[in-house]
CSV table of C-alpha atoms and ligand atoms in Angstrom, one decimal:
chain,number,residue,atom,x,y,z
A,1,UNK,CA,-27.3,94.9,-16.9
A,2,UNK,CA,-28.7,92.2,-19.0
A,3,UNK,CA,-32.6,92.1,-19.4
A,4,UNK,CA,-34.1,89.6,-17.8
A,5,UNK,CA,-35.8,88.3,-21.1
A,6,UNK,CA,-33.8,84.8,-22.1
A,7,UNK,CA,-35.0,82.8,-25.2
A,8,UNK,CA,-34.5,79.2,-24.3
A,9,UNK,CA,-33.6,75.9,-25.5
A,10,UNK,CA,-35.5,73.4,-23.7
A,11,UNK,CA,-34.9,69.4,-24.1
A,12,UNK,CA,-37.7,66.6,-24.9
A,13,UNK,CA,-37.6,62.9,-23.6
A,14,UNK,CA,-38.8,59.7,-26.0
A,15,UNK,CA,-40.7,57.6,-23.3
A,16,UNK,CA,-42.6,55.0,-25.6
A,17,UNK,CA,-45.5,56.6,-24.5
A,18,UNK,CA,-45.0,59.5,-26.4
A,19,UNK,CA,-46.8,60.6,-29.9
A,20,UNK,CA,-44.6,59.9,-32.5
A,21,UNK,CA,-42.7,61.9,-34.8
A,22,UNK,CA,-44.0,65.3,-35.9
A,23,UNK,CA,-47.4,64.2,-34.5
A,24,UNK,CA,-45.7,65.1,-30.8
A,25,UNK,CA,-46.0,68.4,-30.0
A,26,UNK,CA,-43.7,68.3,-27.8
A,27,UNK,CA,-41.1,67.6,-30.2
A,28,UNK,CA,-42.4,70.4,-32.9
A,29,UNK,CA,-42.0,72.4,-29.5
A,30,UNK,CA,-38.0,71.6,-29.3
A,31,UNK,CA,-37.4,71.5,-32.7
A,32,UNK,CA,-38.6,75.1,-32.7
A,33,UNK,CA,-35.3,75.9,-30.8
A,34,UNK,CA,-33.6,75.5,-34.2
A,35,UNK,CA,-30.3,73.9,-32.9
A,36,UNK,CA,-28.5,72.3,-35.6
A,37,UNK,CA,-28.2,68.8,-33.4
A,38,UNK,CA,-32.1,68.4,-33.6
A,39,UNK,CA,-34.3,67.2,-35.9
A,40,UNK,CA,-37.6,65.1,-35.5
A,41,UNK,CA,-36.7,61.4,-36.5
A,42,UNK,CA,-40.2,59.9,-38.1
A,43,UNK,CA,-40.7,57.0,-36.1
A,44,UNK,CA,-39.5,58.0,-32.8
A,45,UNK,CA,-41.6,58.4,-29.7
A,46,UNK,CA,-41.7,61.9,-28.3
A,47,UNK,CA,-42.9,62.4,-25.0
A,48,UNK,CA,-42.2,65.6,-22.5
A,49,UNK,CA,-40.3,69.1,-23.4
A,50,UNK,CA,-38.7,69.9,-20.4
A,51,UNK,CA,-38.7,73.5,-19.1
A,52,UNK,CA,-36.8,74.7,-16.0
A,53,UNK,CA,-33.8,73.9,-14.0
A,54,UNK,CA,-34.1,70.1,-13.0
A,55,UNK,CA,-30.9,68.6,-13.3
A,56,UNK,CA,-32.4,66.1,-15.7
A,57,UNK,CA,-32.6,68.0,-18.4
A,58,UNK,CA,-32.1,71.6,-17.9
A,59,UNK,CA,-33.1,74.4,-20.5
A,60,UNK,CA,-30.3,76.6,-21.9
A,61,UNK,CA,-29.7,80.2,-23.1
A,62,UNK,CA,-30.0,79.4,-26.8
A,63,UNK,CA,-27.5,81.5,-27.7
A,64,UNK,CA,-25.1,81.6,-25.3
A,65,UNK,CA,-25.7,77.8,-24.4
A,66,UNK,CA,-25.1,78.4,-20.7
A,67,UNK,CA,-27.5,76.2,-18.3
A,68,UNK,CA,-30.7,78.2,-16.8
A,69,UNK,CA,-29.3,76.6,-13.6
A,70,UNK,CA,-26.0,78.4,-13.7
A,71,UNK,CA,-27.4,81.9,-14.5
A,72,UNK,CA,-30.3,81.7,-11.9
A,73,UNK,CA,-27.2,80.9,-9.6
A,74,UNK,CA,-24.8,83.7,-11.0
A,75,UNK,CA,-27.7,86.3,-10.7
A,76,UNK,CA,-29.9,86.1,-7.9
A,77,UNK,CA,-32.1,88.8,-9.0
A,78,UNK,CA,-33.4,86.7,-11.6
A,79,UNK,CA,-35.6,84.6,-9.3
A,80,UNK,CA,-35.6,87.0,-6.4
A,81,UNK,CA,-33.4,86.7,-3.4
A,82,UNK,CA,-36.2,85.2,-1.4
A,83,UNK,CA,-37.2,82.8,-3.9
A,84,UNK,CA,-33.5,81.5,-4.9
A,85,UNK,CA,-32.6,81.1,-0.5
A,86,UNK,CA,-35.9,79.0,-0.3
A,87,UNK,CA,-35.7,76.8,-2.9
A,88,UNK,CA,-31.7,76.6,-3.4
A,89,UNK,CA,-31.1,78.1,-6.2
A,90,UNK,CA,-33.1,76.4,-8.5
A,91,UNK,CA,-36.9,77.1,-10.1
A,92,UNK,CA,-39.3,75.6,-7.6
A,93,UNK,CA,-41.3,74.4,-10.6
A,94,UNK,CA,-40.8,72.3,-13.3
A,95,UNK,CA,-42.8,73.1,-16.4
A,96,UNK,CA,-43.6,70.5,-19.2
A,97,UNK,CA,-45.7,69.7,-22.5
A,98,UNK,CA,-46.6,66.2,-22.6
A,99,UNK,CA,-47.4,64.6,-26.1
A,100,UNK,CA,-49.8,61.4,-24.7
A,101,UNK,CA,-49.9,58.4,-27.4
A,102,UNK,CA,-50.2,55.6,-24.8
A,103,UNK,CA,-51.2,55.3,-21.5
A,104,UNK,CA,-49.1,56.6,-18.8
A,105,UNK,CA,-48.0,54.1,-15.8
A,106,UNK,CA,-50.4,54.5,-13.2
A,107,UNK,CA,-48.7,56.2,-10.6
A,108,UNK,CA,-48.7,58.6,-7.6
A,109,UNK,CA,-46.4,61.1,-6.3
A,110,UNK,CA,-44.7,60.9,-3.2
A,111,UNK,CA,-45.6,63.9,-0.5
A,112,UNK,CA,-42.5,65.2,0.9
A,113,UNK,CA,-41.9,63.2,4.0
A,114,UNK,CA,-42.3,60.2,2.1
A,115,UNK,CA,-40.2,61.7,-0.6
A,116,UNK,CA,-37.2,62.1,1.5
A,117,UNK,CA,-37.9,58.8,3.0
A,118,UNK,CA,-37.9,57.2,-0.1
A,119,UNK,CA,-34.6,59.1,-1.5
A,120,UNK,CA,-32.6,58.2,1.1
A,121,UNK,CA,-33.6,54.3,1.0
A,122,UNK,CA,-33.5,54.1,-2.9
A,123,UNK,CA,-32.3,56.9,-4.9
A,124,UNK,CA,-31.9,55.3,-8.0
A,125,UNK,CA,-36.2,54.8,-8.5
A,126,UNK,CA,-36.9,57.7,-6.6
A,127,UNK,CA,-34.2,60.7,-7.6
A,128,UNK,CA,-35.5,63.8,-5.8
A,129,UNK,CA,-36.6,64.2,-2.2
A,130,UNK,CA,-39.2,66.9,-2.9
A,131,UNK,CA,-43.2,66.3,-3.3
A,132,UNK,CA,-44.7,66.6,-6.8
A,133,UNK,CA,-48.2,68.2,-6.9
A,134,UNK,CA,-49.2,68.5,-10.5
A,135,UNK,CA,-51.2,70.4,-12.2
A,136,UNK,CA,-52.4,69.4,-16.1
A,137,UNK,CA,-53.9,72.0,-18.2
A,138,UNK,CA,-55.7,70.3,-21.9
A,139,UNK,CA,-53.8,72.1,-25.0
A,140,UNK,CA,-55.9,68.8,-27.0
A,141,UNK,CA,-58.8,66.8,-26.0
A,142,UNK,CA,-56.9,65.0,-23.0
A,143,UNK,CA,-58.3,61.4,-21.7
A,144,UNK,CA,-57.1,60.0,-18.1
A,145,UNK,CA,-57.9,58.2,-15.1
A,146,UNK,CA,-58.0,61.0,-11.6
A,147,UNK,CA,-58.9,59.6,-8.1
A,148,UNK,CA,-61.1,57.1,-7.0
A,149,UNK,CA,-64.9,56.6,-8.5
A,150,UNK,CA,-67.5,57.6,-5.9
A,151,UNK,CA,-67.9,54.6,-4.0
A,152,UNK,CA,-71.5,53.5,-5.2
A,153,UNK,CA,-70.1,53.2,-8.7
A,154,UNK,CA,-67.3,50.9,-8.0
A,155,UNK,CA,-69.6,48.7,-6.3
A,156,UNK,CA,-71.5,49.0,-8.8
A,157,UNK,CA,-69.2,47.8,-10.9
A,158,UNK,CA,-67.8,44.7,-8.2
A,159,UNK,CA,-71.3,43.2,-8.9
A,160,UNK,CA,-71.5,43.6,-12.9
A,161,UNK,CA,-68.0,42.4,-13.6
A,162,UNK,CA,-67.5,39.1,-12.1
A,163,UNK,CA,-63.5,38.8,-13.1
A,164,UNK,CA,-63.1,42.4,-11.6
A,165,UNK,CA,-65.1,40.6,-8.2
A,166,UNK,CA,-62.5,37.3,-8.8
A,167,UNK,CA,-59.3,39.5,-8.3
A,168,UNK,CA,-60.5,41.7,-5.2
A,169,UNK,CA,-62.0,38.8,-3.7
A,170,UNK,CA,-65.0,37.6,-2.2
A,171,UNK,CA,-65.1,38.7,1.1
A,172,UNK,CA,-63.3,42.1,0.7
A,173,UNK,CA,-66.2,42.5,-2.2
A,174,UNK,CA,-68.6,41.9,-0.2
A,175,UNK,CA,-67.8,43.9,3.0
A,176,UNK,CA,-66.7,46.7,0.5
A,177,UNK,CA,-70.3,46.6,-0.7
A,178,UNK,CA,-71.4,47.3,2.8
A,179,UNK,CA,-70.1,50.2,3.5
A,180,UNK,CA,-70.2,51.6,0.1
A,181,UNK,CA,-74.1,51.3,0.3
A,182,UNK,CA,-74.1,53.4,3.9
A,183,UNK,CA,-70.9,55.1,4.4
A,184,UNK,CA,-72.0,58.5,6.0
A,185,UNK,CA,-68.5,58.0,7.5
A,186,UNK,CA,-65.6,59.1,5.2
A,187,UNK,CA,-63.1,57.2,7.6
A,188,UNK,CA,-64.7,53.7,7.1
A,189,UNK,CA,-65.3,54.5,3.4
A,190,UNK,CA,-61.7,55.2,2.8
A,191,UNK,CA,-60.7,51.9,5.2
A,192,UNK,CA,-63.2,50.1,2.7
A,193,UNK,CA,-61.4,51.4,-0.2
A,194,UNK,CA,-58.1,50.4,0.6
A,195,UNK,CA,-58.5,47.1,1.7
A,196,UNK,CA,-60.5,46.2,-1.6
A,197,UNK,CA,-58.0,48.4,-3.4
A,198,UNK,CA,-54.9,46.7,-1.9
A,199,UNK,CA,-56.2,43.2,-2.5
A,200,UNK,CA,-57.0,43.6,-6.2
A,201,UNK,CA,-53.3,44.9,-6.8
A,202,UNK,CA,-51.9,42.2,-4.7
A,203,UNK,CA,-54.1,39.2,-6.7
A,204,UNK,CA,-51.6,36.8,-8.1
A,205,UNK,CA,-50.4,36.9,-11.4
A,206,UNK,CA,-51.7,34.0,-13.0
A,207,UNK,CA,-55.3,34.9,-12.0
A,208,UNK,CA,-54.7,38.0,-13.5
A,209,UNK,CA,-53.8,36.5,-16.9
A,210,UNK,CA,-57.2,34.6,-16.8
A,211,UNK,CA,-59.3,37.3,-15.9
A,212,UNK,CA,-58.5,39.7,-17.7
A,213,UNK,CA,-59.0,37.4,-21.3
A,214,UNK,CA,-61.8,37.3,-19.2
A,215,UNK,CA,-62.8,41.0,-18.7
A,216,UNK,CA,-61.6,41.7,-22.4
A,217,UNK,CA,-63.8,39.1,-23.9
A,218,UNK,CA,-67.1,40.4,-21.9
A,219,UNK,CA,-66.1,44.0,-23.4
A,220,UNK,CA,-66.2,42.8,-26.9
A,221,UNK,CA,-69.2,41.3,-26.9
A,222,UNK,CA,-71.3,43.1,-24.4
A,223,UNK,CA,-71.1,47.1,-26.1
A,224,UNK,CA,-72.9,48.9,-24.3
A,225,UNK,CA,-74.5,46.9,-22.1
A,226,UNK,CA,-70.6,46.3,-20.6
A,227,UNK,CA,-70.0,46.6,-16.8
A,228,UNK,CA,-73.9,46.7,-16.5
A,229,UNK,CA,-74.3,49.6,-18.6
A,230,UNK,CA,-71.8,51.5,-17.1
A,231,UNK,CA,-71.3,53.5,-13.5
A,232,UNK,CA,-73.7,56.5,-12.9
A,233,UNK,CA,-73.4,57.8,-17.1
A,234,UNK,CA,-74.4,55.3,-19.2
A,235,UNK,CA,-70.8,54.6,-20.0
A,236,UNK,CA,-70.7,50.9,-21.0
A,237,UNK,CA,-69.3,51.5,-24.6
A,238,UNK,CA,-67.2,53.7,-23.8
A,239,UNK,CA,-65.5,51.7,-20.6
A,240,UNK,CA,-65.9,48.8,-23.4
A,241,UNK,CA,-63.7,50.7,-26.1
A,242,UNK,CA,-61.5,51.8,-23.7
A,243,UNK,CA,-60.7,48.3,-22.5
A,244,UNK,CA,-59.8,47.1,-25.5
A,245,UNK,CA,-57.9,50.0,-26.6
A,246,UNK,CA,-55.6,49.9,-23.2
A,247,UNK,CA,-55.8,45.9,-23.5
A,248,UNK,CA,-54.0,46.6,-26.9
A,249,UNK,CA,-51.6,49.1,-25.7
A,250,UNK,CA,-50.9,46.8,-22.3
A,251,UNK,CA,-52.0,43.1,-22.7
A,252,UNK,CA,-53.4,41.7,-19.5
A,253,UNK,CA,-52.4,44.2,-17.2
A,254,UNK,CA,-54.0,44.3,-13.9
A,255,UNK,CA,-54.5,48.4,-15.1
A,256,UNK,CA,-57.1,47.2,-17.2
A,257,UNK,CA,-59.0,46.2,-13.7
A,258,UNK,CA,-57.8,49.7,-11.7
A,259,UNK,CA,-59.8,51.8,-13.9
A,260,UNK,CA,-62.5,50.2,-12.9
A,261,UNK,CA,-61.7,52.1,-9.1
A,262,UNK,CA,-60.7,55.5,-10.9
A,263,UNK,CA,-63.0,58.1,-12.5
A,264,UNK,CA,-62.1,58.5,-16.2
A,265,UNK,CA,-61.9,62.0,-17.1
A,266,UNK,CA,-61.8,63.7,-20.2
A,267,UNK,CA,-60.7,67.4,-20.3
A,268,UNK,CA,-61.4,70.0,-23.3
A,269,UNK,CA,-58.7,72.3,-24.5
A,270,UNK,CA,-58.2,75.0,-21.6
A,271,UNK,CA,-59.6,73.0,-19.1
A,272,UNK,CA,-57.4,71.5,-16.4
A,273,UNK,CA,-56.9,69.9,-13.3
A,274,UNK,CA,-54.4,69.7,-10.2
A,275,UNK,CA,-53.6,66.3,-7.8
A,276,UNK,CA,-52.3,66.8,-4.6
A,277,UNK,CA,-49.3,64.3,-3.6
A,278,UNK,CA,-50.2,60.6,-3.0
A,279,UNK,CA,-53.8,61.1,-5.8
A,280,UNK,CA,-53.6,58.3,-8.1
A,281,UNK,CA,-53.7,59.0,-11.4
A,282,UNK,CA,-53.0,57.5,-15.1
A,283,UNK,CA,-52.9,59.7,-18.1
A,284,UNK,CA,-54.3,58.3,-21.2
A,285,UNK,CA,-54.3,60.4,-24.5
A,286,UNK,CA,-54.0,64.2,-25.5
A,287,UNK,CA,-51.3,67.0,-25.3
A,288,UNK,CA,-51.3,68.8,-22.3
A,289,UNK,CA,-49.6,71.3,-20.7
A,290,UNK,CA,-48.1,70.7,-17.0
A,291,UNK,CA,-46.6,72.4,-14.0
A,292,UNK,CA,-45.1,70.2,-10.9
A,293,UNK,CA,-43.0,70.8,-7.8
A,294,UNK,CA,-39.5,70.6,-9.6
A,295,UNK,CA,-39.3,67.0,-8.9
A,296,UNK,CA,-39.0,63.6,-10.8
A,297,UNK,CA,-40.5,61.3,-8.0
A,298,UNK,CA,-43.1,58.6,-9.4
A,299,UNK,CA,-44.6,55.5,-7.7
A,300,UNK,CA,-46.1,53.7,-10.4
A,301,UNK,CA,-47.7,50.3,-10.4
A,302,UNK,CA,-49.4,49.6,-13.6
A,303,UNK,CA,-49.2,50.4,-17.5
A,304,UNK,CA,-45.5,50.6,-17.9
A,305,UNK,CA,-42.5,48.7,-18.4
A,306,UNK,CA,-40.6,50.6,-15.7
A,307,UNK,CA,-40.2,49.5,-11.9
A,308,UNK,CA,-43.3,49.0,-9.9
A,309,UNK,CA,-43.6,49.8,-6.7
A,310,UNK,CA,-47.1,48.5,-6.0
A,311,UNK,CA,-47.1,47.9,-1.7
A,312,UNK,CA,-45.9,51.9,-1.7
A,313,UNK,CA,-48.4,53.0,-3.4
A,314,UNK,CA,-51.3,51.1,-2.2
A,315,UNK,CA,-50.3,52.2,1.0
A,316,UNK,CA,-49.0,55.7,0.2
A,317,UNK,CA,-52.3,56.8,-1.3
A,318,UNK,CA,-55.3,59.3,0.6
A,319,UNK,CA,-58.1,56.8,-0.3
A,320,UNK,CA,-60.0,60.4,-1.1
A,321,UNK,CA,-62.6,60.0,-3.6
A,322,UNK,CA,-65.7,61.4,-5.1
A,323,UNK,CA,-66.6,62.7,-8.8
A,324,UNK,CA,-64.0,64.5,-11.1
A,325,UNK,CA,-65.5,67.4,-10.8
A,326,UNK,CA,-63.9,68.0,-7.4
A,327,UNK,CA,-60.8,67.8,-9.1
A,328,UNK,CA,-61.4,69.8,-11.9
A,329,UNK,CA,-60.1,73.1,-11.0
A,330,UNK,CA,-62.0,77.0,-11.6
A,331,UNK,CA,-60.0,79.0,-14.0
A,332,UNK,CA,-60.7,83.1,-12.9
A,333,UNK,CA,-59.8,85.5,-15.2
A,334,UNK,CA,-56.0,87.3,-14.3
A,335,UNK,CA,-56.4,90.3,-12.6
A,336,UNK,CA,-53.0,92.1,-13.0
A,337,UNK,CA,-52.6,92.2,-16.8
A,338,UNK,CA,-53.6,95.2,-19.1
A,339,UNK,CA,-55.4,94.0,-22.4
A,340,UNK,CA,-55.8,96.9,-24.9
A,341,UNK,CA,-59.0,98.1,-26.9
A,342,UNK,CA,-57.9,95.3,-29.7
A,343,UNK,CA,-57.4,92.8,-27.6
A,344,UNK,CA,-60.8,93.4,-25.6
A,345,UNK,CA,-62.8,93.4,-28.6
A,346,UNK,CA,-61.5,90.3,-30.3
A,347,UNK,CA,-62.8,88.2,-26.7
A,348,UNK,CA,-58.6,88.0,-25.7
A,349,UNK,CA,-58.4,87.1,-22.2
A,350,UNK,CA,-55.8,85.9,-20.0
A,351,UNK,CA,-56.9,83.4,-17.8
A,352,UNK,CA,-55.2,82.2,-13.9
A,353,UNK,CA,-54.9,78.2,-13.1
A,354,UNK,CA,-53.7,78.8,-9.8
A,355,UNK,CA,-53.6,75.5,-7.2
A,356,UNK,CA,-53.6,75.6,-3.7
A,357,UNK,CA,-49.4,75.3,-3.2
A,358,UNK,CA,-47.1,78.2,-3.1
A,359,UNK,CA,-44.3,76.5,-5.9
A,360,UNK,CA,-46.7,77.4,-9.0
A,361,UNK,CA,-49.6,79.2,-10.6
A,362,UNK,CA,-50.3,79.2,-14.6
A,363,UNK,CA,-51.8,82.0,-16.7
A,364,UNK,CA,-52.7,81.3,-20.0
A,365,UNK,CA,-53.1,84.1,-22.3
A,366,UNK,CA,-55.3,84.2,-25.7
A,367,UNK,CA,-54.9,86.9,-27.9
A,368,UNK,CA,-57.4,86.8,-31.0
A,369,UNK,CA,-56.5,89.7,-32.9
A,370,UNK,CA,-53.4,90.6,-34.9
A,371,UNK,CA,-52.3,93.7,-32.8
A,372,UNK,CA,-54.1,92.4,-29.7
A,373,UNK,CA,-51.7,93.3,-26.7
A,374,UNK,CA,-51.3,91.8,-23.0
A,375,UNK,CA,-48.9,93.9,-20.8
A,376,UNK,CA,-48.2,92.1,-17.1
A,377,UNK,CA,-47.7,93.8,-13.8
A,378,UNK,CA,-44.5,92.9,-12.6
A,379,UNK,CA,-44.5,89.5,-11.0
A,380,UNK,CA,-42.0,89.4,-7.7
A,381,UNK,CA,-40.8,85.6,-9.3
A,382,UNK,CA,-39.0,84.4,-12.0
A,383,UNK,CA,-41.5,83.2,-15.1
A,384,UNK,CA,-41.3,81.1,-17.8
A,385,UNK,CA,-43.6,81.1,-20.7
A,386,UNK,CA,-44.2,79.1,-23.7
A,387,UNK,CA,-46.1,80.2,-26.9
A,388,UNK,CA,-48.5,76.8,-28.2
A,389,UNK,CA,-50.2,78.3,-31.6
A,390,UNK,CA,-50.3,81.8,-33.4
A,391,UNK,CA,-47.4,84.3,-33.5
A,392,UNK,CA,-46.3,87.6,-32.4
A,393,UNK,CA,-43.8,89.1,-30.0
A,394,UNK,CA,-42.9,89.5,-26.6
A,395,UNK,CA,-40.9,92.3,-24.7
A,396,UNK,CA,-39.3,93.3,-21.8
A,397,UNK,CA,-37.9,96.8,-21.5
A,398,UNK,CA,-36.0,97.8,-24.5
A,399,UNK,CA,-35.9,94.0,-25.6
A,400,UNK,CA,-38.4,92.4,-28.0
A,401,UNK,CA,-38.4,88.6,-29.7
A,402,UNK,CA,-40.2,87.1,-31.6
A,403,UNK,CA,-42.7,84.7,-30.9
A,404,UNK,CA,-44.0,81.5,-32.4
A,405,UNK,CA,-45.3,77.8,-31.4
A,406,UNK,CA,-42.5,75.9,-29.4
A,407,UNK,CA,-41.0,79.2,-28.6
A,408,UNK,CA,-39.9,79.4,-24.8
A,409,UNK,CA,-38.5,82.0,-23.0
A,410,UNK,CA,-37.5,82.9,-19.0
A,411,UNK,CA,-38.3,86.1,-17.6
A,412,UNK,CA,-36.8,87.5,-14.5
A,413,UNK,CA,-38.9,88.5,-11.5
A,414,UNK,CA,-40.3,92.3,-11.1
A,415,UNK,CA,-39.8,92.4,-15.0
A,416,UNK,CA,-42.7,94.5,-17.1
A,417,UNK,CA,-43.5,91.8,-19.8
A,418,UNK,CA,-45.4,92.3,-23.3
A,419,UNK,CA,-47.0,89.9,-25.4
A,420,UNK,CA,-48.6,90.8,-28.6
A,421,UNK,CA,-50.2,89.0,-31.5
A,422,UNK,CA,-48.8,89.6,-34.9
A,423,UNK,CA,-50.9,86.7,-36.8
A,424,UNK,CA,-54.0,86.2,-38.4
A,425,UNK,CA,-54.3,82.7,-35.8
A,426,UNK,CA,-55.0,83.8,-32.1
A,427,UNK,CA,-51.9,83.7,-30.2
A,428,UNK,CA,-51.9,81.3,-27.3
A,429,UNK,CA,-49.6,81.2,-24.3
A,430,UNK,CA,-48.8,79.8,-21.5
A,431,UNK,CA,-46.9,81.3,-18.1
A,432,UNK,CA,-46.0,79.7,-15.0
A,433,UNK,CA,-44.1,81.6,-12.3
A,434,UNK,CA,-43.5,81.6,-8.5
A,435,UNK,CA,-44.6,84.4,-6.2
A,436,UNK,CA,-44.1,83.9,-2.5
A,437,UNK,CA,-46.9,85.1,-0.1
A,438,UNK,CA,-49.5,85.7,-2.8
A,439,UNK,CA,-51.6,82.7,-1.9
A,440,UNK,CA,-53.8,83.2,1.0
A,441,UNK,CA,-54.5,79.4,1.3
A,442,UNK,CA,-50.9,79.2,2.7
B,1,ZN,ZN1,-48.1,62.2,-12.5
């Protein structure tokens, strides 16, 4: 029988929003599959490494070539029996590294009603019917607009930024402000919140190209005393900076006015996040790491070239808000992995992002030490794991490869897996996998 250890060759997209060249690490990532038919061109946008089985752009065997698709179908044991019936034969997550240059469209993600709805009436924009909860993990300092602002701040800023008041409009200002200065009631908050939201995406076009010279000039000359010094920290440079950076990336777009509704978040390396379906969100800068539903469903409406869908998703969306830290998710350490004496004395840890849905969890593993040594309880779902510094080896059974950035690999459920460092440079990891039942939020 084969052991269920399969090096893999995974594919990487060039959106323009992508870092370029070798600065993207998610093309040093593919090139590390050392396939003769890829090299890094210099002045090419690289975006997303793929890894998984969506038809998109499914990962290979790199040596046989075969798709991970067709040998998850040949050999149900890989995934489980369970796992394969419920999800059709294919990984129920789709795992990515994201190299973030420019901003990202500002989008949502469809929950699955909506999903299928929106497959069956237009499957050309919206290719899958499945939700897409994401989950983002910072591998660099990562930058990016999450949910709506607390509601006191966005008044806030409705009264410091007269072209921001302009574009929502008088009146829906004003009775915004209202019930942003009481709302007790989450129910009128969030009624509050979409109407002034709707309206300012709706506001015609060529006010939009007159406010926002507008907004841009008030940036550059106010510093920090911008959007009346900022919401609740001081943040008037920075929200002045950031407006002329994204006013430079996209001139004029009414994006440049959203993120005045969203809280701006900035994660450090190892921290991460998760959104729901239908949370609003716009990435910004960094490389991250991120797992998903296995689904290629976005409703974007802002920041991008590609088609917007703008009365969706003003409708689509939850309206939930509050502070990023809500969103910001608690990291526990993993509790079915073995770290030896060298790997506990060098601080190694292995560490469990695990979101309230049953497709995904993520465990990232940091070994410090050359010689420092994870071993894994058997997981009852298929895995897939990607190394992002250091080097070493992994095993499974009798079968051990070696291991080095950009280096992915598939591992079949109720398999006993190994890592180890080899390297001076700590070696850094990253798993996702399915198990069904484990979750007692389900
Ligand atoms: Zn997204």
């Amino acid at each position: 029988m084969q052991v269920p250890l399969i090096r893999l060759q995974c594919g990487v997209n060039s959106y323009d929003w992508g870092k370029v060249g070798k600065a993207s690490a998610a093309a040093r990532f593919a090139a590390a599959s050392e396939t003769d038919d890829f090299s890094i061109e210099e002045e090419k946008p690289y975006a997303e490494l793929w890894m998984g089985t969506h038809p998109k752009m499914p990962s290979k065997d790199m040596k046989t070539q075969r798709s991970l698709v067709d040998l998850v179908q040949d050999n149900h044991a890989l995934m489980s029996t369970e796992i394969t019936s419920k999800y059709g034969g294919k990984l129920p997550f789709l795992f990515k590294v994201l190299s973030i240059e420019k901003v990202l469209s500002i989008q949502a993600h469809p929950n699955k009603k909506l999903a299928e709805q929106l497959h069956a009436k237009d499957p050309k924009n919206y290719p899958d019917d499945n939700h897409k909860p994401e989950m983002t993990i910072a591998i660099t300092p990562f930058e990016g607009l999450c949910g709506f602002r607390p509601l006191p701040e966005i008044a806030h800023f409705l009264q410091s930024i007269p072209p921001l008041r302009r574009l929502v409009g008088e009146d829906k200002a004003k009775s915004f402000e209202e019930v942003a200065s009481e709302a007790k009631d989450d129910g009128a908050g969030k009624k509050a919140l979409r109407e002034a939201f709707t309206s300012l995406m709706n506001g015609a076009a060529d006010s939009l190209a007159s406010a926002s010279k507008e907004l841009v000039a008030l940036a550059e000359s106010q510093g920090s005393q911008f959007a009346g010094g900022g919401g609740s920290s001081n943040e008037g440079q920075e929200l002045a900076d950031l407006v002329t950076r994204l006013n430079g990336e996209f001139p004029g777009d009414i994006g440049l006015f959203v993120l005045f509704f969203l809280n701006f978040v900035k994660l450090e390396p190892g921290e991460a996040m998760f959104l729901q379906a239908d949370d609003i969100h716009a990435y910004i800068s960094g490389d991250i790491i991120e797992c998903m539903a296995s689904s290629d469903n976005v409703v974007r409406a802002g920041f991008t070239p590609k088609f917007k869908d703008v009365s969706t998703l003003t409708s689509m969306l939850t309206y939930s808000y509050g502070s990023i830290e809500e969103q910001k998710m608690e990291p526990a350490p993993y509790a079915h992995v073995v770290l030896n004496a060298k790997a506990y004395s060098s601080n190694s840890s292995a560490t469990l992002y695990d979101p309230p849905i049953e497709e995904f969890s993520v465990i990232k593993t940091e070994l410090k030490k050359s010689e420092a040594k994870a071993t894994f309880d058997p997981i009852a779902g298929p895995s897939i794991i990607i190394c992002t510094s250091g080097e070493g080896t992994v095993s499974v059974g009798p079968k051990q490869e070696t291991v080095k950035p950009g280096y992915v690999f598939f591992v079949g459920a109720t398999a006993e897996c190994v890592i180890e460092s080899t390297g001076e440079d700590p070696l850094i990891a990253f798993q996702a996998f399915c198990e069904l039942g484990s979750k007692s939020q389900l």
